Coordinates of C-alpha atoms and ligand atoms in Angstrom, one line a residue:
M979 CA 0.1 14.4 -11.2
E980 CA -2.5 15.3 -8.6
R981 CA -1.4 14.8 -5.1
I982 CA -3.2 13.8 -2.1
Q983 CA -2.6 15.1 1.7
L984 CA -2.6 12.7 4.4
T985 CA -1.9 15.3 6.9
E986 CA -0.9 19.0 6.2
Q987 CA 2.8 18.0 6.3
L988 CA 2.6 14.8 4.3
G989 CA 1.5 14.5 0.7
F990 CA 1.6 11.6 -1.5
S991 CA 1.0 11.1 -5.2
R992 CA -2.4 9.9 -5.9
I993 CA -1.2 6.4 -7.0
V994 CA 1.6 4.8 -5.2
H995 CA 4.1 2.3 -6.6
G996 CA 4.1 -0.9 -4.6
H997 CA 7.4 -2.9 -4.6
W998 CA 6.2 -6.2 -3.1
R999 CA 6.9 -8.2 -6.2
L1000 CA 10.1 -6.3 -7.1
M1001 CA 12.2 -9.4 -7.0
D1002 CA 9.8 -10.7 -9.8
W1003 CA 10.7 -8.2 -12.0
N1004 CA 14.4 -9.4 -12.3
L1005 CA 15.6 -5.8 -12.6
S1006 CA 19.3 -5.0 -12.2
A1007 CA 19.9 -1.9 -9.8
R1008 CA 20.2 0.2 -13.0
E1009 CA 17.1 -1.1 -14.8
L1010 CA 15.2 -0.5 -11.6
L1011 CA 16.4 3.0 -11.5
K1012 CA 15.3 3.5 -15.0
L1013 CA 11.9 2.1 -14.1
T1014 CA 11.8 4.3 -11.0
E1015 CA 12.7 7.6 -13.1
Q1016 CA 9.9 6.7 -15.7
V1017 CA 7.4 6.2 -12.8
I1018 CA 8.3 9.7 -11.2
E1019 CA 8.2 11.2 -14.6
L1020 CA 4.3 10.3 -14.5
G1021 CA 4.2 12.1 -11.1
I1022 CA 4.4 8.8 -8.9
T1023 CA 6.7 9.8 -6.3
T1024 CA 5.6 7.4 -3.4
F1025 CA 7.0 3.7 -3.0
D1026 CA 5.5 1.1 -0.8
H1027 CA 7.8 -1.5 0.9
A1028 CA 8.0 -3.7 3.7
D1029 CA 11.1 -5.2 5.5
I1030 CA 9.8 -8.6 4.7
Y1031 CA 9.2 -8.3 1.0
G1032 CA 11.1 -10.4 -1.3
N1033 CA 12.4 -12.5 1.7
Y1034 CA 14.0 -9.2 3.1
S1035 CA 15.4 -8.3 -0.1
C1036 CA 13.3 -5.7 -2.0
E1037 CA 14.2 -2.8 0.2
E1038 CA 18.0 -3.4 -0.4
R1039 CA 17.4 -3.7 -4.0
F1040 CA 15.7 -0.5 -4.4
G1041 CA 18.3 1.2 -2.0
E1042 CA 20.7 0.2 -4.6
A1043 CA 19.0 1.7 -7.4
L1044 CA 18.6 4.9 -5.4
R1045 CA 22.3 5.1 -4.4
L1046 CA 23.0 5.3 -8.3
K1047 CA 21.1 8.9 -8.2
R1048 CA 21.2 10.3 -4.9
E1049 CA 19.2 13.4 -5.9
L1050 CA 16.0 11.4 -6.1
R1051 CA 15.7 10.8 -2.4
P1052 CA 14.4 14.1 -1.4
N1053 CA 11.8 14.2 -4.3
I1054 CA 10.0 10.6 -3.4
E1055 CA 8.3 9.5 -0.4
I1056 CA 9.2 6.0 1.0
V1057 CA 6.8 3.9 2.8
T1058 CA 7.9 0.7 4.8
K1059 CA 6.6 -1.5 7.2
C1060 CA 7.7 -3.9 10.3
G1061 CA 6.4 -6.1 12.8
I1062 CA 6.1 -9.4 10.8
K1063 CA 9.0 -11.9 11.4
L1064 CA 9.3 -14.5 8.5
L1065 CA 10.7 -17.9 8.5
S1066 CA 13.8 -17.4 6.5
A1067 CA 17.2 -18.8 6.0
K1068 CA 18.3 -15.1 6.8
F1069 CA 17.1 -15.7 10.4
P1070 CA 17.9 -19.4 11.1
E1071 CA 17.4 -19.1 14.8
R1072 CA 13.6 -18.3 14.2
K1073 CA 11.5 -21.5 14.6
L1074 CA 8.2 -19.8 13.9
K1075 CA 6.4 -17.1 12.0
H1076 CA 5.1 -14.5 14.3
Y1077 CA 4.5 -10.9 15.1
D1078 CA 7.1 -8.7 17.2
Y1079 CA 6.0 -5.1 18.1
S1080 CA 8.5 -4.8 21.0
F1081 CA 10.6 -1.4 21.3
D1082 CA 13.8 -3.3 20.2
H1083 CA 12.3 -5.0 17.1
I1084 CA 10.4 -2.0 15.8
V1085 CA 13.7 0.3 16.3
S1086 CA 16.2 -2.4 14.8
S1087 CA 13.8 -3.0 12.0
V1088 CA 13.6 0.7 10.8
E1089 CA 17.3 0.9 11.3
T1090 CA 17.9 -2.0 8.8
S1091 CA 15.4 -0.3 6.5
L1092 CA 17.3 2.8 6.6
A1093 CA 20.7 1.1 5.7
N1094 CA 18.8 -0.9 3.0
F1095 CA 17.1 2.3 1.5
N1096 CA 20.7 4.0 1.9
T1097 CA 18.7 7.0 3.7
D1098 CA 18.5 8.6 6.8
Y1099 CA 14.7 8.9 7.2
I1100 CA 11.7 6.9 6.3
D1101 CA 8.5 9.1 5.3
L1102 CA 5.9 6.7 6.7
L1103 CA 6.4 3.7 8.9
L1104 CA 3.4 1.2 8.9
L1105 CA 2.8 -1.7 11.6
H1106 CA 2.1 -4.3 9.1
R1107 CA -0.5 -6.4 10.7
P1108 CA -2.7 -6.0 13.9
A1109 CA -1.1 -8.6 16.7
P1110 CA -2.9 -10.6 19.3
F1111 CA 0.2 -9.9 21.6
F1112 CA 0.5 -6.1 21.4
D1113 CA 1.5 -3.3 24.1
P1114 CA 0.6 0.1 22.7
E1115 CA 2.5 1.8 25.6
V1116 CA 5.8 0.1 23.9
V1117 CA 4.7 1.0 20.4
A1118 CA 4.3 4.5 21.6
K1119 CA 7.7 4.6 22.9
A1120 CA 9.3 3.2 19.8
F1121 CA 7.4 5.7 17.7
A1122 CA 8.3 8.7 20.1
Y1123 CA 12.0 7.5 20.0
L1124 CA 12.1 7.2 16.0
K1125 CA 10.5 10.6 15.6
K1126 CA 12.7 12.3 18.1
T1127 CA 15.8 11.1 16.2
G1128 CA 14.3 11.9 12.8
K1129 CA 14.6 8.2 11.4
V1130 CA 10.5 8.3 10.9
L1131 CA 8.6 11.2 10.1
H1132 CA 5.1 9.8 10.3
F1133 CA 3.4 6.5 11.5
G1134 CA 0.6 4.5 10.4
V1135 CA -1.0 1.0 10.1
S1136 CA -2.1 -1.8 7.8
N1137 CA -4.9 -4.1 8.0
F1138 CA -6.1 -2.8 11.3
T1139 CA -9.8 -2.7 12.3
P1140 CA -11.1 0.8 13.5
L1141 CA -11.0 -0.4 17.1
Q1142 CA -7.4 -1.6 16.8
F1143 CA -6.5 1.9 15.1
E1144 CA -8.4 4.0 17.9
M1145 CA -6.9 1.8 20.5
L1146 CA -3.4 2.5 19.2
N1147 CA -4.1 6.2 18.7
A1148 CA -4.9 6.7 22.2
Y1149 CA -1.3 6.2 23.3
L1150 CA 0.3 8.1 20.6
D1151 CA 1.6 11.9 20.8
E1152 CA 0.7 12.2 17.1
P1153 CA -2.5 10.4 15.4
L1154 CA -1.7 7.7 13.0
V1155 CA -2.0 9.1 9.3
T1156 CA -3.3 6.2 7.5
N1157 CA -4.3 2.5 7.5
Q1158 CA -3.3 0.5 4.5
V1159 CA -6.0 -2.2 3.7
E1160 CA -6.9 -4.7 0.9
L1161 CA -9.5 -2.8 -1.4
S1162 CA -10.6 -3.6 -4.7
P1163 CA -13.9 -4.4 -6.8
W1164 CA -12.9 -8.1 -5.6
C1165 CA -12.2 -7.4 -2.1
L1166 CA -15.3 -5.2 -0.3
D1167 CA -14.6 -6.1 3.1
H1168 CA -13.8 -2.7 4.4
F1169 CA -17.1 -1.4 3.0
D1170 CA -18.9 -3.7 5.3
N1171 CA -16.7 -4.1 8.5
G1172 CA -16.5 -0.2 9.4
N1173 CA -13.4 0.9 8.2
I1174 CA -14.7 2.9 5.1
D1175 CA -17.0 4.7 7.5
F1176 CA -14.3 5.2 10.0
F1177 CA -11.9 6.7 7.4
L1178 CA -14.5 9.1 6.2
K1179 CA -15.8 10.2 9.8
N1180 CA -12.0 10.7 10.8
K1181 CA -10.8 12.3 7.3
I1182 CA -8.2 9.4 7.0
R1183 CA -6.9 8.6 3.5
P1184 CA -6.7 4.9 3.2
M1185 CA -3.9 3.0 1.0
A1186 CA -5.3 0.2 -1.0
W1187 CA -3.2 -2.7 -1.5
S1188 CA -3.8 -5.3 -4.4
P1189 CA -5.9 -2.7 -6.0
L1190 CA -6.4 -5.2 -8.9
A1191 CA -6.8 -8.2 -6.6
G1192 CA -3.3 -9.1 -7.4
G1193 CA -4.1 -9.7 -11.1
R1194 CA -6.7 -12.3 -10.8
L1195 CA -9.4 -10.2 -12.2
F1196 CA -7.8 -10.5 -15.5
N1197 CA -7.9 -14.4 -15.5
P1198 CA -11.3 -15.1 -13.8
R1199 CA -11.2 -18.9 -12.4
D1200 CA -14.8 -18.8 -10.8
E1201 CA -18.1 -17.2 -11.1
K1202 CA -17.3 -14.1 -8.9
G1203 CA -14.2 -13.4 -11.1
E1204 CA -16.4 -13.8 -14.3
R1205 CA -19.3 -11.6 -13.2
L1206 CA -16.7 -8.9 -12.4
S1207 CA -14.8 -9.2 -15.7
R1208 CA -18.1 -9.0 -17.5
A1209 CA -19.1 -5.7 -15.6
L1210 CA -15.7 -4.3 -16.0
W1211 CA -15.6 -4.7 -19.6
E1212 CA -19.1 -3.4 -20.1
V1213 CA -18.1 0.0 -18.0
A1214 CA -14.7 0.1 -20.1
A1215 CA -16.8 0.0 -23.4
E1216 CA -19.0 2.9 -21.8
L1217 CA -16.2 4.8 -20.7
N1218 CA -14.2 4.3 -23.9
L1219 CA -11.4 2.8 -21.9
E1220 CA -9.2 0.1 -23.6
T1221 CA -8.5 -1.7 -20.3
T1222 CA -10.5 -2.8 -17.3
D1223 CA -7.4 -1.8 -15.2
S1224 CA -8.3 1.7 -15.9
V1225 CA -12.1 1.0 -15.0
I1226 CA -10.9 -0.5 -11.7
Y1227 CA -8.5 2.6 -10.9
T1228 CA -11.2 4.8 -11.8
W1229 CA -13.6 3.0 -9.6
L1230 CA -11.3 3.3 -6.5
L1231 CA -10.3 6.9 -7.2
N1232 CA -13.7 8.2 -7.5
H1233 CA -14.8 7.0 -4.0
P1234 CA -15.1 9.7 -1.5
A1235 CA -12.8 8.3 1.1
G1236 CA -9.9 9.5 -1.2
I1237 CA -8.6 6.0 -1.7
I1238 CA -4.9 5.8 -2.4
P1239 CA -4.2 2.6 -4.8
V1240 CA -1.1 0.9 -4.4
A1241 CA -0.2 -0.3 -7.8
G1242 CA 1.8 -3.4 -7.9
T1243 CA 2.8 -4.0 -11.5
G1244 CA 6.2 -4.0 -12.7
S1245 CA 5.3 -3.0 -16.1
I1246 CA 5.7 0.6 -16.9
D1247 CA 2.9 0.6 -19.7
R1248 CA 0.3 -0.7 -16.6
I1249 CA 1.6 2.0 -14.5
K1250 CA 0.8 4.7 -17.2
G1251 CA -2.7 3.1 -17.5
A1252 CA -3.1 3.5 -13.8
A1253 CA -2.0 7.3 -13.9
G1254 CA -4.2 7.9 -16.8
A1255 CA -7.3 7.0 -14.7
I1256 CA -6.6 9.9 -12.6
G1257 CA -9.2 12.5 -13.2
K1258 CA -11.6 10.1 -14.9
T1259 CA -15.1 9.9 -13.5
M1260 CA -17.8 7.2 -13.8
S1261 CA -21.5 7.3 -13.1
L1262 CA -23.1 6.1 -9.9
E1263 CA -24.8 3.5 -12.0
Q1264 CA -21.5 2.3 -13.4
W1265 CA -19.9 2.3 -10.0
Y1266 CA -22.8 0.0 -8.5
K1267 CA -22.8 -2.0 -11.5
I1268 CA -19.2 -3.2 -10.5
Y1269 CA -20.0 -3.3 -6.9
N1270 CA -22.9 -5.5 -7.4
A1271 CA -21.2 -7.8 -9.9
S1272 CA -18.9 -8.3 -6.9
T1273 CA -21.3 -9.2 -4.2
G1274 CA -23.6 -11.1 -7.0
R1275 CA -26.7 -9.3 -5.9
D1276 CA -28.7 -6.1 -6.2
L1277 CA -28.7 -3.5 -3.5
P1278 CA -31.5 -4.3 -1.1
Ligands
NAP1359 N1 -0.1 -4.0 3.6 C1 -0.3 -5.3 3.3 O1 -0.7 -6.2 3.8 C2 0.2 -5.5 2.0 C3 -0.3 -7.0 1.3 C4 0.0 -7.1 -0.3 C5 0.5 -5.9 -1.0 N2 0.6 -4.8 -0.3 C6 1.3 -3.6 -1.0 O2 0.4 -3.5 -2.2 C7 1.1 -3.5 -3.5 C8 0.1 -3.9 -4.8 O3 -0.2 -5.4 -4.4 P1 -0.4 -6.3 -5.4 O4 1.0 -6.4 -6.2 O5 -1.1 -7.6 -5.2 O6 -1.3 -5.2 -6.5 P2 -2.0 -5.5 -8.0 O7 -1.9 -4.2 -8.7 O8 -3.5 -5.8 -7.3 O9 -1.6 -6.5 -8.4 C9 -0.4 -6.8 -9.2 C10 -0.3 -8.3 -10.0 O10 -1.3 -7.9 -11.2 C11 -0.7 -8.1 -12.4 N3 -1.3 -7.5 -13.3 C12 -1.8 -6.2 -13.4 N4 -2.4 -5.7 -14.3 C13 -2.6 -6.9 -15.3 C14 -3.2 -7.1 -16.4 N5 -3.8 -6.1 -16.9 N6 -3.4 -8.7 -16.6 C15 -2.7 -9.6 -16.0 N7 -2.0 -9.2 -15.0 C16 -2.1 -7.9 -14.4 C17 0.8 -7.6 -12.1 O11 1.6 -8.5 -13.1 P3 2.6 -7.5 -14.0 O12 3.6 -6.9 -13.1 O13 3.2 -8.3 -15.1 O14 1.9 -6.2 -14.5 C18 1.1 -8.2 -10.6 O15 1.7 -9.3 -10.8 C19 2.3 -4.3 -3.3 O16 3.3 -3.9 -4.1 C20 2.5 -4.0 -1.7 O17 3.5 -2.9 -1.8 C21 0.6 -4.5 0.9

């Protein structure tokens, strides 16, 4: 499969497998290993996690699978996130969901992730969400420590605005390598809020979460969903594609910003469909047909 460079040193598969819903897939460690091997066979080597996924369980389940085949680790890239403190029975002392970007929390979150994944390095650590209480000097110290000790190789953010991205970058020894944001024909926010222009200007490859809008486009419940579904099926027919998933991946992959979709399905057939979209093209008119179906109006 085609790869995409985030920096000279960091390459990802063109599509990433997202593990947010992993606990819903009800897979044993052995079954998850099998799915992971099938995914790797398709050329998808990058896996997206967060400390909090599955009520703090997904990292550990993936780690159990990796433990069954240790030779997989050097051939994959692990992305994980930190910063959100969820209310959870696992943390009975916590009384309020909040964000924590203190040195101690960032470092201890990474150390827990390393133990969960049964590995000694994370390829890419993302700050999960921007926070109103945020000290970039402290974050920079935590990143420098994690880099020096080899626990994290690269750093990025998620759901940041361009200004928040630049603000943190101004404190770091090494620039942030990506921003993981919600991007799909359903969610066009980042085409309007300056993020896409910022990515293009700075040659930053964004990661796109919920590329299929979490599945809502397949079961439209409102006018916007119905409009989009119609447009996607029309383009599918024009391109001879069997599913609208493939149309959506083609729509994302064709964009010049080098968008990296993070596919959240647990179905190997659907992952194959995602991988099959790589290298496919659509016309500008088809691209805009989908864009306009989402906004509900023609371009000015
Ligand atoms: N940084 C952040 O703040 C953030 C937030 C959310 C997510 N993420 C990351 O992004 C990844 C992807 O997010 P996502 O799971 O919302 O992605 P998604 O790919 O947009 O949605 C996946 C969901 O859509 C369903 N689906 C896929 N194809 C379908 C079809 N043809 N018909 C019906 N349902 C279909 C899947 O069900 P099946 O499993 O049955 O196929 C699954 O429930 C996550 O795993 C996580 O790694 C990051």
